[in-house]
XYZ file of C-alpha atoms in Angstrom:
736
model
C -0.012 -0.002 0.062
C 2.727 2.495 1.017
C 4.971 1.550 -1.966
C 2.172 1.806 -4.454
C 0.971 5.089 -3.154
C 4.449 6.564 -3.289
C 4.878 5.069 -6.796
C 1.705 6.650 -7.996
C 2.816 10.019 -6.517
C 6.113 9.744 -8.180
C 4.533 8.994 -11.654
C 2.152 11.927 -11.346
C 4.898 14.376 -10.353
C 7.101 13.169 -13.164
C 4.297 13.666 -15.659
C 3.502 17.066 -14.335
C 7.103 18.056 -14.387
C 7.627 16.988 -17.938
C 4.436 18.774 -18.974
C 5.514 21.958 -17.215
C 8.905 21.714 -18.798
C 7.394 21.328 -22.187
C 5.206 24.308 -21.700
C 7.960 26.393 -20.495
C 10.164 25.433 -23.489
C 7.345 26.278 -25.922
C 6.629 29.559 -24.085
C 10.354 30.565 -24.278
C 10.423 29.846 -28.141
C 7.235 31.753 -28.639
C 8.626 34.703 -26.583
C 11.739 34.547 -28.595
C 9.857 34.780 -31.799
C 7.697 37.459 -30.323
C 10.815 39.427 -29.363
C 12.252 39.158 -32.733
C 9.018 40.368 -34.372
C 8.822 43.335 -31.945
C 12.494 44.267 -32.787
C 11.803 43.939 -36.553
C 8.752 46.062 -36.346
C 10.664 48.765 -34.452
C 13.641 48.425 -36.801
C 11.432 49.039 -39.862
C 9.923 52.112 -38.295
C 13.268 53.490 -37.259
C 14.751 52.681 -40.666
C 12.005 54.645 -42.471
C 13.201 57.633 -40.477
C 16.805 57.066 -41.460
C 15.883 56.892 -45.169
C 13.705 59.968 -44.921
C 16.621 61.900 -43.308
C 18.956 60.898 -46.118
C 19.579 63.866 -48.343
C 20.034 61.834 -51.429
C 17.020 59.459 -50.917
C 15.100 60.496 -54.028
C 18.190 60.462 -56.241
C 19.273 57.092 -55.110
C 15.961 55.303 -54.616
C 15.728 54.587 -58.426
C 19.017 52.580 -58.511
C 18.263 50.317 -55.413
C 18.685 46.589 -56.068
C 17.800 43.875 -53.529
C 19.647 40.568 -53.134
C 20.275 38.156 -50.321
C 18.599 40.214 -47.694
C 21.109 42.919 -48.380
C 20.333 46.139 -50.144
C 22.585 48.332 -52.525
C 22.225 52.049 -52.863
C 23.796 52.291 -56.261
C 27.300 51.391 -55.197
C 26.415 51.389 -51.412
C 25.087 48.461 -49.399
C 23.498 48.473 -45.839
C 22.869 46.157 -42.948
C 20.223 46.734 -40.345
C 19.696 45.140 -36.968
C 19.592 45.621 -33.223
C 22.250 45.600 -30.624
C 22.400 46.065 -26.810
C 22.449 49.741 -25.970
C 25.422 49.355 -23.695
C 27.492 47.976 -26.404
C 26.723 50.746 -29.012
C 29.738 52.977 -28.363
C 32.200 49.925 -28.584
C 30.302 48.569 -31.534
C 30.538 51.854 -33.481
C 34.314 52.195 -32.733
C 34.973 48.696 -33.928
C 33.064 49.271 -37.113
C 34.951 52.451 -37.723
C 38.349 50.701 -37.196
C 37.756 47.668 -39.434
C 36.424 49.896 -42.327
C 39.125 52.646 -41.775
C 36.271 55.140 -41.679
C 34.565 53.903 -44.969
C 31.210 53.264 -43.388
C 28.207 55.396 -42.442
C 26.555 54.417 -39.058
C 23.059 55.438 -38.034
C 21.431 54.459 -34.683
C 18.268 55.062 -32.695
C 17.500 53.770 -29.183
C 14.285 51.746 -28.680
C 12.152 53.383 -26.032
C 9.797 50.464 -25.669
C 10.962 48.152 -22.825
C 11.744 44.597 -24.062
C 11.922 41.497 -21.900
C 14.427 38.579 -22.226
C 12.404 35.480 -23.094
C 14.499 33.361 -20.718
C 15.256 35.482 -17.650
C 12.306 37.959 -17.898
C 14.754 40.846 -17.244
C 14.303 44.121 -19.245
C 16.459 44.608 -22.274
C 17.627 47.995 -23.587
C 18.361 47.804 -27.280
C 19.218 50.186 -30.015
C 18.372 49.921 -33.824
C 21.338 50.519 -36.145
C 21.883 50.735 -39.923
C 25.440 50.512 -41.354
C 26.084 51.758 -44.983
C 29.179 50.387 -46.623
C 30.960 49.983 -49.890
C 32.255 46.534 -51.174
C 31.928 42.897 -50.295
C 34.999 42.705 -48.128
C 33.714 45.529 -45.792
C 30.308 43.794 -45.640
C 31.818 40.565 -44.488
C 33.836 42.464 -41.910
C 30.737 44.219 -40.667
C 28.865 40.876 -40.327
C 31.697 39.498 -38.262
C 31.641 42.486 -36.015
C 27.868 42.142 -35.610
C 28.346 38.422 -34.716
C 31.005 39.345 -32.140
C 28.776 41.916 -30.449
C 25.790 39.570 -30.456
C 23.906 41.944 -32.583
C 20.706 40.637 -34.199
C 20.424 41.214 -38.088
C 17.100 41.583 -39.838
C 16.102 41.812 -43.359
C 15.033 45.371 -44.239
C 13.638 46.578 -47.613
C 15.099 49.621 -49.126
C 11.784 51.154 -50.541
C 9.220 52.704 -48.507
C 6.427 50.609 -50.165
C 8.174 47.295 -49.431
C 8.847 48.428 -45.827
C 5.073 49.161 -45.428
C 4.131 45.778 -46.739
C 6.536 44.112 -44.432
C 5.491 46.204 -41.524
C 1.856 45.164 -42.095
C 2.733 41.442 -42.229
C 4.779 41.777 -39.089
C 2.072 43.439 -37.192
C -0.446 40.660 -38.198
C 2.046 38.025 -37.082
C 2.499 39.857 -33.701
C -1.177 39.900 -32.993
C -1.461 36.181 -33.723
C 1.414 35.508 -31.644
C 0.152 37.510 -28.704
C -3.046 35.489 -28.822
C -1.055 32.225 -28.718
C 1.024 33.552 -25.885
C -1.954 34.463 -23.896
C -3.566 31.065 -24.355
C -0.277 29.407 -23.370
C -0.001 31.511 -20.236
C -3.576 30.782 -19.177
C -3.014 27.031 -19.659
C 0.195 27.083 -17.640
C -1.489 29.119 -14.886
C -4.379 26.650 -14.811
C -1.889 23.752 -14.466
C 0.056 25.496 -11.747
C -3.072 26.507 -9.872
C -4.185 22.848 -9.758
C -0.755 21.914 -8.531
C -0.951 24.574 -5.853
C -3.937 22.948 -4.330
C -1.968 19.628 -4.060
C 1.565 20.787 -3.145
C 0.972 20.952 0.559
C -0.241 17.374 0.466
C 2.766 16.209 -1.568
C 5.204 17.999 0.703
C 3.628 16.400 3.604
C 3.952 12.935 1.919
C 7.583 13.541 0.960
C 8.519 14.814 4.495
C 6.877 11.694 5.895
C 8.760 9.396 3.503
C 12.040 11.110 4.185
C 11.506 10.676 7.904
C 10.607 6.999 7.317
C 13.632 6.298 5.302
C 15.859 8.216 7.731
C 14.645 5.896 10.504
C 14.888 2.801 8.346
C 18.562 3.717 7.825
C 19.175 3.204 11.559
C 17.978 -0.396 11.324
C 20.300 -3.360 11.025
C 20.075 -6.479 9.009
C 20.071 -9.998 10.373
C 22.747 -12.577 9.460
C 20.913 -13.803 6.404
C 19.838 -10.290 5.398
C 16.181 -11.216 5.111
C 14.790 -8.983 7.814
C 15.387 -5.695 9.545
C 16.211 -5.374 13.234
C 15.638 -2.140 15.227
C 16.240 -1.254 18.840
C 14.302 1.604 20.393
C 12.882 2.916 23.562
C 9.166 2.507 24.135
C 7.217 3.484 27.269
C 5.938 0.353 28.866
C 2.347 1.566 28.828
C 2.577 2.040 25.124
C 3.934 -1.412 24.228
C 0.515 -2.664 23.061
C 0.228 0.346 20.805
C 3.663 -0.494 19.168
C 2.622 -4.133 18.836
C -0.723 -3.254 17.310
C 1.006 -0.878 14.848
C 3.355 -3.735 13.730
C 0.472 -6.063 13.353
C -1.432 -3.540 11.229
C 1.648 -3.005 9.033
C 1.940 -6.728 8.446
C -1.771 -7.025 7.528
C -1.560 -3.992 5.258
C 1.565 -5.174 3.376
C 0.263 -8.733 3.037
C 3.441 -10.245 4.438
C 3.171 -13.887 5.689
C 5.911 -13.276 8.292
C 4.750 -11.527 11.550
C 6.751 -8.726 13.208
C 8.238 -9.644 16.517
C 8.470 -7.294 19.452
C 10.316 -8.264 22.647
C 12.185 -6.654 25.521
C 15.892 -6.362 25.209
C 17.929 -6.237 28.494
C 20.326 -3.256 28.581
C 22.475 -1.316 31.013
C 22.117 1.809 29.029
C 20.286 4.614 30.820
C 16.822 5.114 29.224
C 15.647 8.631 28.253
C 13.204 10.601 30.380
C 9.618 10.917 29.183
C 6.868 12.710 31.096
C 3.323 12.775 29.757
C 1.801 16.241 29.577
C -1.414 17.759 28.331
C -1.986 21.420 27.193
C -2.338 22.601 30.740
C 0.851 20.964 32.316
C 3.077 21.415 29.225
C 4.146 24.917 30.102
C 5.124 24.080 33.705
C 7.109 21.066 32.520
C 8.904 23.215 29.984
C 10.119 25.543 32.848
C 11.604 22.426 34.621
C 13.130 21.037 31.561
C 14.790 24.462 30.832
C 16.726 23.912 34.055
C 17.738 20.328 33.024
C 15.989 17.118 31.914
C 15.149 14.925 34.933
C 17.281 11.937 35.329
C 15.476 8.624 34.528
C 12.803 7.841 37.125
C 13.759 10.927 39.175
C 11.028 12.767 41.020
C 9.503 15.425 38.701
C 8.854 18.771 40.401
C 6.597 20.030 37.577
C 3.495 18.796 39.372
C 4.110 20.805 42.412
C 5.345 23.753 40.440
C 1.730 24.150 39.111
C 0.823 25.530 42.497
C 4.134 26.922 44.074
C 5.064 28.889 40.995
C 2.008 31.067 40.491
C 1.643 31.423 44.343
C 5.242 32.825 44.919
C 4.734 34.958 41.836
C 1.469 36.400 43.292
C 3.253 37.119 46.604
C 5.405 39.651 44.699
C 2.721 40.790 42.205
C -0.252 40.977 44.619
C -2.759 43.432 43.130
C -6.455 42.785 42.277
C -6.478 45.066 39.299
C -3.232 43.939 37.787
C -4.127 40.279 38.431
C -7.539 40.735 36.646
C -5.752 42.238 33.576
C -3.467 39.292 33.447
C -6.276 36.793 34.079
C -8.505 38.421 31.299
C -5.545 38.350 28.792
C -4.719 34.733 29.339
C -8.309 33.730 29.503
C -8.978 35.165 25.964
C -6.020 33.136 24.678
C -7.253 29.920 26.440
C -10.823 30.413 25.182
C -9.731 30.863 21.534
C -6.671 28.584 21.734
C -7.854 26.196 18.989
C -8.403 29.000 16.524
C -5.047 30.747 17.511
C -3.106 27.434 17.379
C -3.998 27.122 13.593
C -2.476 30.454 12.800
C 1.314 29.797 12.928
C 3.260 32.973 13.808
C 6.931 33.943 13.531
C 6.642 36.412 16.423
C 8.723 34.975 19.245
C 7.077 37.024 21.916
C 3.567 35.918 20.983
C 4.647 32.349 20.810
C 6.042 32.550 24.284
C 2.744 34.055 25.617
C 0.640 31.393 23.737
C 2.780 28.504 25.064
C 2.550 29.815 28.619
C -1.077 30.788 28.511
C -2.045 28.451 31.335
C 0.918 29.747 33.421
C -0.162 33.282 33.002
C -3.780 32.400 33.766
C -2.906 30.838 37.145
C -0.453 33.694 37.918
C -3.315 36.147 37.335
C -5.763 34.193 39.473
C -3.258 33.817 42.370
C -2.326 37.554 42.068
C -6.087 38.501 42.503
C -6.119 36.316 45.626
C -2.958 37.907 47.207
C -4.236 41.245 46.119
C -7.392 40.675 48.245
C -5.066 39.679 51.079
C -3.031 42.837 50.677
C -6.367 44.742 50.115
C -4.813 46.424 47.122
C -6.330 47.287 43.773
C -4.442 49.814 41.758
C -3.006 51.041 45.039
C -6.336 51.626 46.508
C -7.963 49.561 49.328
C -11.440 47.879 48.932
C -13.851 48.488 51.889
C -15.717 45.250 51.721
C -16.342 44.543 55.385
C -16.115 47.974 56.976
C -13.210 48.498 59.361
C -11.985 47.159 62.726
C -10.477 50.514 63.645
C -12.330 53.488 65.402
C -11.924 57.154 64.457
C -10.376 58.767 67.513
C -9.500 62.076 65.898
C -11.553 65.277 65.902
C -12.723 67.070 62.818
C -9.911 69.704 63.057
C -7.237 67.049 63.130
C -8.874 65.188 60.229
C -9.093 68.428 58.236
C -5.347 69.205 58.639
C -4.005 65.714 57.957
C -4.585 63.516 54.880
C -3.207 60.387 56.771
C -3.110 59.560 60.411
C -1.287 57.034 62.534
C -3.060 54.002 63.630
C -2.539 53.136 67.352
C -3.939 49.668 68.289
C -3.920 50.744 71.983
C -6.687 53.330 71.388
C -8.167 52.809 67.940
C -8.491 49.111 67.535
C -11.857 47.457 68.279
C -10.365 44.100 69.088
C -12.370 42.417 66.300
C -10.054 41.067 63.495
C -10.910 42.136 59.948
C -12.702 39.119 58.269
C -10.287 38.782 55.231
C -6.984 40.399 54.358
C -5.771 43.815 55.523
C -8.128 46.448 57.057
C -8.682 49.255 54.612
C -7.960 51.771 57.359
C -4.133 51.037 56.702
C -4.548 52.967 53.449
C -4.626 56.215 55.278
C -2.211 55.505 58.052
C 1.155 57.129 58.337
C 2.686 53.965 59.803
C 1.321 51.716 57.046
C 4.850 51.324 55.453
C 6.300 50.141 58.817
C 3.457 47.672 59.389
C 3.481 46.243 55.770
C 7.268 46.014 55.809
C 7.292 43.875 58.939
C 4.281 41.809 57.821
C 5.627 40.996 54.256
C 9.210 40.448 55.413
C 8.117 37.874 58.031
C 5.744 36.120 55.525
C 8.721 35.993 52.949
C 10.930 34.099 55.556
C 8.032 31.725 56.506
C 7.171 30.856 52.906
C 10.837 30.434 52.010
C 11.646 28.085 54.939
C 8.553 26.014 54.099
C 9.462 25.881 50.352
C 12.990 24.764 51.110
C 11.868 22.130 53.694
C 9.422 20.734 51.073
C 12.389 20.537 48.621
C 14.604 18.669 51.072
C 11.745 16.334 51.872
C 11.336 15.511 48.120
C 14.680 13.883 48.216
C 13.108 11.114 50.406
C 11.029 10.082 47.376
C 14.140 9.688 45.280
C 15.903 7.677 48.067
C 12.938 5.355 48.397
C 12.517 4.771 44.701
C 16.196 4.158 43.973
C 16.525 1.940 47.004
C 18.917 4.019 49.028
C 17.298 4.044 52.518
C 20.653 4.763 54.129
C 20.668 8.270 52.465
C 17.517 9.108 54.426
C 19.442 8.844 57.655
C 22.872 10.081 56.324
C 21.545 13.045 54.278
C 17.887 13.864 54.626
C 17.642 13.725 58.369
C 20.751 15.940 59.091
C 19.655 18.362 56.378
C 16.104 18.813 57.484
C 17.209 18.987 61.179
C 19.803 21.719 60.400
C 17.149 23.644 58.446
C 14.301 23.229 60.941
C 16.288 23.645 64.179
C 17.715 26.959 63.061
C 15.452 28.685 60.511
C 12.053 27.068 61.383
C 12.728 28.016 64.857
C 13.102 31.596 63.599
C 9.685 31.256 61.980
C 8.274 29.980 65.343
C 9.594 33.058 67.118
C 7.680 35.188 64.545
C 4.419 33.402 65.356
C 5.006 33.740 69.058
C 5.752 37.419 68.759
C 2.505 37.856 66.827
C 0.412 36.012 69.438
C 2.168 36.846 72.785
C 2.620 40.642 72.566
C -0.255 43.110 72.144
C -0.703 46.845 72.618
C -3.758 46.149 74.815
C -1.969 43.599 77.095
C -2.611 44.133 80.819
C 0.880 42.808 81.648
C 3.369 45.348 80.565
C 5.968 42.604 80.037
C 3.923 41.513 77.000
C 3.293 44.980 75.712
C 4.393 46.112 72.292
C 7.230 48.133 73.658
C 8.610 44.944 75.274
C 8.370 42.736 72.146
C 11.975 41.632 71.294
C 13.427 41.794 67.886
C 13.224 38.336 66.272
C 16.277 39.072 64.097
C 18.426 40.183 66.976
C 17.326 37.249 69.025
C 18.409 34.910 66.130
C 21.656 36.645 65.688
C 22.475 36.554 69.390
C 21.575 32.741 69.257
C 23.951 32.108 66.360
C 26.768 34.164 68.192
C 26.021 32.502 71.596
C 25.548 35.905 72.889
C 23.257 36.375 75.976
C 20.838 39.181 76.555
C 19.824 40.890 79.778
C 16.487 41.834 81.073
C 15.406 45.431 81.323
C 12.395 45.561 83.640
C 9.662 45.373 83.013
C 10.702 43.833 79.747
C 12.292 40.384 79.431
C 15.042 39.539 76.927
C 13.526 36.150 76.246
C 9.957 35.309 75.255
C 9.619 32.363 77.537
C 11.552 30.617 80.364
C 14.222 28.269 79.210
C 14.514 29.863 75.864
C 18.354 30.481 76.062
C 18.958 26.806 76.970
C 16.677 25.618 74.239
C 18.338 27.797 71.617
C 21.814 26.435 72.731
C 20.396 22.924 72.346
C 19.051 23.626 68.797
C 22.309 25.265 67.834
C 24.396 22.282 69.113
C 22.184 19.725 67.357
C 22.279 21.751 64.166
C 26.079 21.948 64.089
C 26.289 18.199 65.001
C 24.337 17.610 61.758
C 27.208 19.012 59.672
C 29.825 16.154 60.364
C 27.092 13.614 59.630
C 26.447 15.280 56.289
C 30.152 15.436 55.631
C 31.309 11.935 56.689
C 28.155 9.833 56.740
C 27.911 9.035 53.104
C 31.689 8.435 52.455
C 31.955 6.303 55.557
C 28.969 4.120 54.586
C 30.157 3.745 51.018
C 33.717 2.839 52.216
C 32.238 0.200 54.621
C 30.012 -1.148 51.799
C 32.897 -1.408 49.339
C 35.077 -3.341 51.954
C 32.342 -5.820 52.488
C 31.928 -6.271 48.839
C 35.595 -6.905 48.323
C 35.462 -9.492 51.230
C 32.859 -11.336 49.282
C 34.704 -11.123 46.081
C 37.940 -12.627 47.653
C 35.765 -15.562 48.655
C 38.170 -16.709 51.267
C 41.093 -17.264 48.941
C 44.234 -15.704 50.593
C 46.595 -13.628 48.549
C 43.933 -12.961 45.900
C 43.396 -9.153 45.534
C 40.382 -7.960 43.502
C 41.060 -5.826 40.481
C 40.998 -2.089 41.178
C 41.365 -2.346 44.941
C 44.516 -0.517 44.825
C 42.757 2.652 43.701
C 40.401 2.606 46.772
C 42.247 5.349 48.640
C 42.164 7.674 45.665
C 38.434 7.063 45.146
C 37.689 7.563 48.747
C 39.484 10.926 48.836
C 37.757 12.016 45.773
C 34.324 11.063 47.289
C 35.299 12.911 50.464
C 36.166 16.033 48.492
C 32.859 15.829 46.563
C 30.816 15.421 49.766
C 32.636 18.204 51.473
C 31.627 20.474 48.525
C 28.064 19.401 48.818
C 28.004 19.830 52.518
C 29.483 23.382 52.366
C 27.058 24.246 49.574
C 24.098 23.137 51.537
C 25.109 24.730 54.831
C 26.067 28.023 53.326
C 23.204 27.815 50.770
C 20.565 27.335 53.617
C 21.602 30.781 54.921
C 21.788 32.490 51.606
C 18.687 30.848 50.247
C 16.667 31.888 53.219
C 17.850 35.490 52.682
C 17.047 35.097 48.879
C 13.376 34.596 49.674
C 13.396 38.241 50.991
C 12.984 39.211 47.299
C 9.239 38.304 47.854
C 8.997 41.110 50.347
C 11.203 43.552 48.247
C 9.370 43.143 44.957
C 5.956 43.195 46.625
C 6.790 46.584 48.364
C 8.275 48.053 45.078
C 5.137 46.905 43.105
C 2.823 48.557 45.575
C 4.773 51.813 45.746
C 5.064 52.098 41.928
C 1.206 51.573 41.708
C 0.792 54.256 44.372
C 2.990 56.730 42.545
C 1.067 56.254 39.246
C -2.207 56.865 41.063
C -1.046 59.915 43.000
C 1.175 61.623 40.494
C -0.813 60.786 37.222
C -4.450 59.711 37.581
C -5.108 61.850 40.694
C -4.290 65.023 38.731
C -6.472 63.848 35.805
C -9.383 63.501 38.254
C -8.864 66.947 39.635
C -11.666 69.545 38.905
C -10.732 72.275 36.465
C -12.001 74.213 33.494
C -10.518 71.633 31.159
C -11.532 68.723 33.369
C -12.712 66.370 30.678
C -9.561 66.850 28.591
C -7.330 66.461 31.684
C -9.243 63.339 32.730
C -8.902 61.841 29.301
C -5.180 62.487 29.031
C -4.448 61.481 32.604
C -6.344 58.167 32.300
C -4.516 57.364 29.081
C -1.107 58.019 30.557
C -2.025 56.125 33.598
C -3.381 53.119 31.602
C -0.330 53.064 29.354
C 2.238 53.056 32.314
C 0.110 50.538 34.226
C 0.125 48.052 31.383
C 3.746 48.738 30.220
C 5.371 49.024 33.570
C 3.382 47.534 36.306
C 1.867 44.596 34.310
C 4.539 43.799 31.614
C 7.868 44.893 33.178
C 6.953 44.195 36.799
C 5.304 40.976 35.712
C 8.429 39.814 33.813
C 10.614 40.706 36.777
C 8.397 38.796 39.265
C 8.390 35.830 36.831
C 12.169 35.691 36.600
C 12.565 36.019 40.315
C 10.094 33.199 40.808
C 11.911 31.114 38.348
C 15.149 31.666 40.170
C 13.517 30.667 43.524
C 12.435 27.358 41.901
C 15.547 26.632 40.045
C 18.077 27.553 42.762
C 16.424 27.584 46.226
C 13.901 24.753 45.706
C 15.123 22.269 43.008
C 18.734 22.318 44.170
C 17.632 20.434 47.270
C 16.630 17.264 45.450
C 16.685 17.596 41.674
C 19.738 16.048 39.740
C 18.569 16.943 36.106
C 21.164 14.823 34.370
C 18.845 12.977 31.908
C 18.145 13.322 28.261
C 14.668 13.724 26.680
C 12.763 10.949 24.902
C 12.184 11.984 21.397
C 9.775 9.570 19.785
C 9.029 9.225 15.965
C 6.201 11.596 15.464
C 4.698 12.745 12.196
C 2.987 15.606 14.075
C 6.347 16.948 15.263
C 7.854 16.580 11.891
C 5.012 18.561 10.279
C 5.206 21.296 12.967
C 8.880 21.814 13.289
C 11.941 21.666 11.116
C 14.574 19.015 11.738
C 16.845 21.494 13.601
C 14.103 22.420 16.047
C 13.326 18.815 16.590
C 16.939 18.214 17.533
C 16.932 21.032 20.027
C 13.559 20.479 21.718
C 12.569 17.604 23.824
C 9.076 16.027 24.368
C 7.387 18.039 27.229
C 5.924 16.094 30.290
C 4.246 15.889 33.705
C 4.362 13.951 37.014
C 6.934 11.078 37.423
C 8.433 9.897 34.208
C 7.243 6.523 32.891
C 9.078 3.256 33.110
C 10.615 1.661 30.000
């Protein structure tokens, strides 16, 4: 079936090719004849002018004799033709030299543009007439004309004969124009029919090339009667491959069935993760960092939630989130229609490929914007306020913003959801939001890193390395939790234990210790003294507990450093004992290099330990970018509102014009800076937090992508793009 189809296509293409070549050849011949007739027509018209300008025309016309396409004026002959305009000066000089000045040369440039019948380029030509005396000069003139590629035409000498020839030439030109028009219409019709099938033919050719390229990688058996191929197939798709082979046998009518069986190999299989249109974008983010090692835990599934959430922490704004959500929702709704229209615009292709990522980022930004109670830098008064107005009318008239003191203005009833809108007008809102967002950044960061460290347990269990749970995971998670999660616990304790309305002054806001200073003193083993009524510590025994946490944390470092090398050394020694098998004096091959290998392993483990210990500190600080970008985003939004849109809303004589211009400027900068530029900045920072702070705790990323034979991929991409891009994925990669 396949061979017969390709054979029919080849015969059809060969027939069409020969037909087009024949039409092209005939069209060129017709155009050459047409060009010659046009040149002859113009030559006759120009020659009539030459003879009319000749002062002795009447005197010599009676003695004209015509022979062999040459004319003789008494004792003078003449030759007429056309030559390229650029060659006329050289042509005239050469005629003058070979005749020693015994010729009379007349020329006239053709104004009508002519076209080359082969190339289609425009030709600039000139009509010439050469008068000469004698046969020898005539032969020389003809040789010069041949050398300069001049075209000679028969030209009558009398006006009557010229008119008769001109009439005949014009008739032939009209007939030839009709034939040329019909030829062009026929060729256009043939090419139009081909244009409708060319895409189908190209598709068939590309498929056939891909098939033969794959067949070239097959090998022959010993007797060279069958092909043998080794390939990777996902286990869950083995039945599909077997069915395809069976269908091929039936379609070809072969009596020999195709055999598919498992081939044991020590080669590491490629990584393949199944994805759909929703998860493909998130998997691409992970694969950009590195293709997961075979059967390694895939963080793409968890990134679906953590990525848009951390982005939204930095980009939290209801208005900006709605813009992003609306933009991505439109792309998602019309994705089928848009996917059919291929575009070369790289920016648009990135937006379209990441439409679901943008959609989730927009939805999460709306949620965090509600938490921050921020919509285009303005608060939403959804549930009233939990703060009382303790200022008189005079104070309110003289101040646009006032300080919120929880000791006198707070109603002791928490705001139902998010921040209270009263903070919008408070002079101390920056101090409050700084502290709030900074602490949240540290808490989210420690939780994110702890989750990344815990993900390594999945790898250890799957690859049957239970000892690494105790030698690597336990000390790593203890080091992180005893130090930095303890810091987070202090934040929660400070929020719940200290209050401006506390009856005990020891737990008033003025006595609340600085969590950062407490943590620094803990790391430096530096004690703090009480300053009545305030206490240096939050609870009794805190100093002893901190020293215990610090001691246990630092004891985890030697376990991380020496645990794995010591275990591997012990494991290797036991293996050598079994290999010796009790025979004395027999040393296993490679045993002499054990010391060097152990030293290399110890150095590698030392690098990983130092990287983790120092990275835990730097990565925790790195999550402060959540606070910094959130604060910058809110302040930029506030500046645009106060410095641009607020002036546009001011009442004036030209209020409508001012409002129109102000809103246009505000909308432009909101989209260009706050949504696009700030969104891109938050996206890149979120990507860094996942690649460096999160995935470095468990992700190896040393695999290579599974690239199955796919006609769809061949149709959509070029061969170079296929070689660079891997198959996108989701969840844990499948077994082979």
